[in-house]
């Protein structure tokens, strides 16, 4: 089974995020990038499918700071091929990123056809859209999101996928292949790969590169970010005073306001 | 492959170890079982050290790598300390075996996995921002120079380490240490946000690649500044620098804070004017104690504090019982609980309580949270408090 | 271009979701500021009766088709885009949930219209729609303006009180619309998988009542259970409580346990050690109850009560029950 995985780097929120001088964008110099968490799960799910059904896992990512580390890690975990798309100015909106990836998938030989395309269900910077449905839209493929399990038959005609709803309820779907799935979490947590293995792969492995397309739309932006700022800081807890009954009453008021009650 | 203590051996594996003198020593094991008897978790391991060597000799050591027995090794050096053949168990054969476990079984318990991933990415196992490592300096009552801000040469590079930088109780110890350095007129500076975990063998022999990455990094940072000696708050870091960093060129005079302060005992005594009416029992940490035999120095510091009465626990000095934090144990508590193992920190705290002391004095950053936790679980946190030796010294400072 | 506001009414297994009512509340306010009306789109098969609850909207478009029996993003986006071309709203508000994931994105793509995710507030300024959206897990907030119409806004749940979107009167007008869709969806729901009977997954709970050592004994956990039940959530604990064996491992929150993000996290008798905070600090509403006003938990909590868990828990349970009775009356 041939699985294609799309990875994206997002700002690491463990570090403080700063706003750039213009007040409307992230200070990318100050930000540290990491692989989007659900993309890591998409990669894990792809590797699990490879272990069960054989075939290949190809990883595609747009160039970004520290993306090489993510790509070498993917190789160390068992991906067969990793391709980096270079030449686009960062940071990209998700719409532009999806369009660029799909253009490369269409024009670069041997990337398509794939039986299955996996990427994370959503990323923390998906302001103008989600990668998975956008890719499905461009490639005219079926799509389903919030996936937590994929099973496919050898003939790769259909996949049975599990989608999460809320409250612990899940749904089992039959999806015709090829299709695009937005993975919420893999059937097991992303595997650990020893650093020594990554270091070894950095010497022997290869990251292929592909040139980014000239964007047909000219990057027509349908939305404009006017301002980016830190949300109002809550400086410590607001203490609800009084005897237990009184404080409890006040708390109920807050809960009702917040839609909890 | 673990960089290890054997001089000149960089790419070591179990098979290549067997070609060396140490390897011959391993094979000369008497199978006496003292290691198992002394090991704090000897009774729960499927493959304690003796048995690992037996399996090696029988050509069946793969089975060891497929079991989870080595997760119970807290790298406390007790087996190595007691071995009549002087086999380098804790720092050579056991880490090599642990590496192989990781290769054969990629599924480590989640908490340990996260700690390793965090250390690689953020330079500390907690996953805190590397840019906040020196944030504690702002809360310190005395100035602490950071090399990046003021790169003039210093006498001492104080390698603070992770728990002492990020954890509230660890920061208490750092502030105390800074005050003591100041009181003694030590010319020191820290690496601040440039500092990353030393990557010591106890917890990171699971991950020699991670260790090497950190060593390369730290040696490069050391190379940026000028200093005469290195003093560190963490006995594990002290071990790493003493033993493993040598192969990368670490040549500086090295101390842990406690023995370092003991060198200044005379000057220090004059400053310790406040009387503390504590009954104190001192816990020998594995790295400072058994591994380096710094038994007397911390005791001398405590004895210099007026009013302190010291009592010894049943197991003390070389026989001290590990707090359970080494060898990855710091991140395996939930795993141990799920297996039904008694927590070593609880075992140790019971001994401390039995002395009737009201203060448990320690000198390793892991121990504060582990012992305070254990006291809470045992419902004894009103009877006994945990204090780093530096905290007690500062409490006795005159000003 | 009618310029109205269209809200996608999300429903699951026979019931409209609270997120739908939040969206109606937001939509009504926005429509009001524009001087336009609020409309709702109810898609599905055989669920026309749900339209009765959408009275806050002046008009409900009931979009019926057998292929819409279960939510599949492709067909839902297609049906919505056909509806949008006819009723030409200024903005389409779609609640963001697992159920609707991808629908908004596909709709915007099909319409070649602007899409904004993670919206927490919408306003009008100088005749333009201004949207506030959270990014990076809540670390930063963006103010976004659409450059095109209609705006497809994905609304972040929990940003609005759903009560504001409910009405006891039915909508004035319910109009039927039959979209052009294939008979059957390509993607087919085979069955629902119910959550395992037995223990609760604390990560799925909307409300968590977390107990720490301040609960003092295993018997007292019953007080927390009662409150959790009254709030429609579950009990979880910090490590010392699990260590004592008072709660199973599956209920542990923190470094060694689960990371949770319920709508509300009530930390009772928990001091707030870093190991615990790691597991819950991003919950949108954190309330702490502790006898120690200096407890670190108060630094991350939004609200706090300084008091004994054993007094506060029963008082809270009582107050919650009373409030529920009043609302249902």
mmCIF file of N, CA, C and O in Angstrom, chain B residues 145 147 152-158 181-182 184-189 226-229 260:
data_model
loop_
_atom_site.group_PDB
_atom_site.id
_atom_site.type_symbol
_atom_site.label_atom_id
_atom_site.label_comp_id
_atom_site.label_asym_id
_atom_site.label_seq_id
_atom_site.Cartn_x
_atom_site.Cartn_y
_atom_site.Cartn_z
ATOM 1 N N UNK B 145 26.024 36.355 37.901
ATOM 2 C CA UNK B 145 26.498 36.770 36.567
ATOM 3 C C UNK B 145 26.245 35.669 35.546
ATOM 4 O O UNK B 145 26.439 34.479 35.816
ATOM 5 N N UNK B 147 27.318 34.457 31.778
ATOM 6 C CA UNK B 147 28.410 34.631 30.813
ATOM 7 C C UNK B 147 27.978 35.322 29.529
ATOM 8 O O UNK B 147 28.687 36.180 29.019
ATOM 9 N N UNK B 152 33.334 38.237 30.679
ATOM 10 C CA UNK B 152 34.666 38.298 31.295
ATOM 11 C C UNK B 152 35.001 36.961 31.937
ATOM 12 O O UNK B 152 34.108 36.235 32.378
ATOM 13 N N UNK B 153 36.278 36.658 32.048
ATOM 14 C CA UNK B 153 36.653 35.384 32.685
ATOM 15 C C UNK B 153 36.173 35.331 34.128
ATOM 16 O O UNK B 153 36.010 36.349 34.786
ATOM 17 N N UNK B 154 35.934 34.120 34.590
ATOM 18 C CA UNK B 154 35.525 33.931 35.978
ATOM 19 C C UNK B 154 36.373 32.822 36.573
ATOM 20 O O UNK B 154 36.936 32.005 35.841
ATOM 21 N N UNK B 155 36.456 32.791 37.885
ATOM 22 C CA UNK B 155 37.173 31.715 38.554
ATOM 23 C C UNK B 155 36.369 30.420 38.404
ATOM 24 O O UNK B 155 36.872 29.389 37.976
ATOM 25 N N UNK B 156 35.077 30.527 38.702
ATOM 26 C CA UNK B 156 34.214 29.343 38.725
ATOM 27 C C UNK B 156 33.091 29.454 37.697
ATOM 28 O O UNK B 156 32.402 30.479 37.629
ATOM 29 N N UNK B 157 32.908 28.400 36.908
ATOM 30 C CA UNK B 157 31.697 28.276 36.095
ATOM 31 C C UNK B 157 30.768 27.402 36.922
ATOM 32 O O UNK B 157 31.067 26.234 37.183
ATOM 33 N N UNK B 158 29.673 27.971 37.374
ATOM 34 C CA UNK B 158 28.719 27.211 38.177
ATOM 35 C C UNK B 158 27.692 26.606 37.236
ATOM 36 O O UNK B 158 26.897 27.325 36.631
ATOM 37 N N UNK B 181 28.014 31.413 47.824
ATOM 38 C CA UNK B 181 29.148 31.813 46.981
ATOM 39 C C UNK B 181 29.503 33.274 47.240
ATOM 40 O O UNK B 181 30.669 33.662 47.331
ATOM 41 N N UNK B 182 28.459 34.088 47.348
ATOM 42 C CA UNK B 182 28.684 35.511 47.590
ATOM 43 C C UNK B 182 29.333 35.760 48.933
ATOM 44 O O UNK B 182 30.271 36.553 49.052
ATOM 45 N N UNK B 184 31.184 33.890 50.501
ATOM 46 C CA UNK B 184 32.576 33.425 50.508
ATOM 47 C C UNK B 184 33.447 34.182 49.511
ATOM 48 O O UNK B 184 34.621 33.880 49.351
ATOM 49 N N UNK B 185 32.838 35.138 48.820
ATOM 50 C CA UNK B 185 33.603 35.929 47.865
ATOM 51 C C UNK B 185 34.068 35.142 46.645
ATOM 52 O O UNK B 185 35.097 35.461 46.050
ATOM 53 N N UNK B 186 33.326 34.139 46.253
ATOM 54 C CA UNK B 186 33.689 33.355 45.067
ATOM 55 C C UNK B 186 33.360 34.151 43.804
ATOM 56 O O UNK B 186 32.287 34.750 43.696
ATOM 57 N N UNK B 187 34.276 34.154 42.878
ATOM 58 C CA UNK B 187 34.039 34.827 41.595
ATOM 59 C C UNK B 187 33.446 33.789 40.642
ATOM 60 O O UNK B 187 34.152 32.898 40.153
ATOM 61 N N UNK B 188 32.158 33.880 40.392
ATOM 62 C CA UNK B 188 31.506 32.841 39.601
ATOM 63 C C UNK B 188 30.572 33.429 38.553
ATOM 64 O O UNK B 188 30.146 34.589 38.649
ATOM 65 N N UNK B 189 30.231 32.612 37.581
ATOM 66 C CA UNK B 189 29.238 32.985 36.574
ATOM 67 C C UNK B 189 28.547 31.703 36.095
ATOM 68 O O UNK B 189 29.102 30.607 36.249
ATOM 69 N N UNK B 226 35.945 31.728 29.458
ATOM 70 C CA UNK B 226 37.158 31.395 30.216
ATOM 71 C C UNK B 226 36.852 31.285 31.687
ATOM 72 O O UNK B 226 36.288 32.190 32.300
ATOM 73 N N UNK B 227 37.253 30.166 32.236
ATOM 74 C CA UNK B 227 37.040 29.951 33.663
ATOM 75 C C UNK B 227 38.072 28.924 34.104
ATOM 76 O O UNK B 227 38.611 28.170 33.295
ATOM 77 N N UNK B 228 38.339 28.920 35.422
ATOM 78 C CA UNK B 228 39.388 28.028 35.917
ATOM 79 C C UNK B 228 38.819 26.674 36.306
ATOM 80 O O UNK B 228 39.447 25.647 36.117
ATOM 81 N N UNK B 229 37.646 26.695 36.913
ATOM 82 C CA UNK B 229 37.071 25.439 37.365
ATOM 83 C C UNK B 229 35.557 25.418 37.243
ATOM 84 O O UNK B 229 34.926 26.450 37.085
ATOM 85 N N UNK B 260 32.917 21.346 47.485
ATOM 86 C CA UNK B 260 33.531 22.645 47.198
ATOM 87 C C UNK B 260 33.396 23.577 48.399
ATOM 88 O O UNK B 260 34.354 24.226 48.821
#
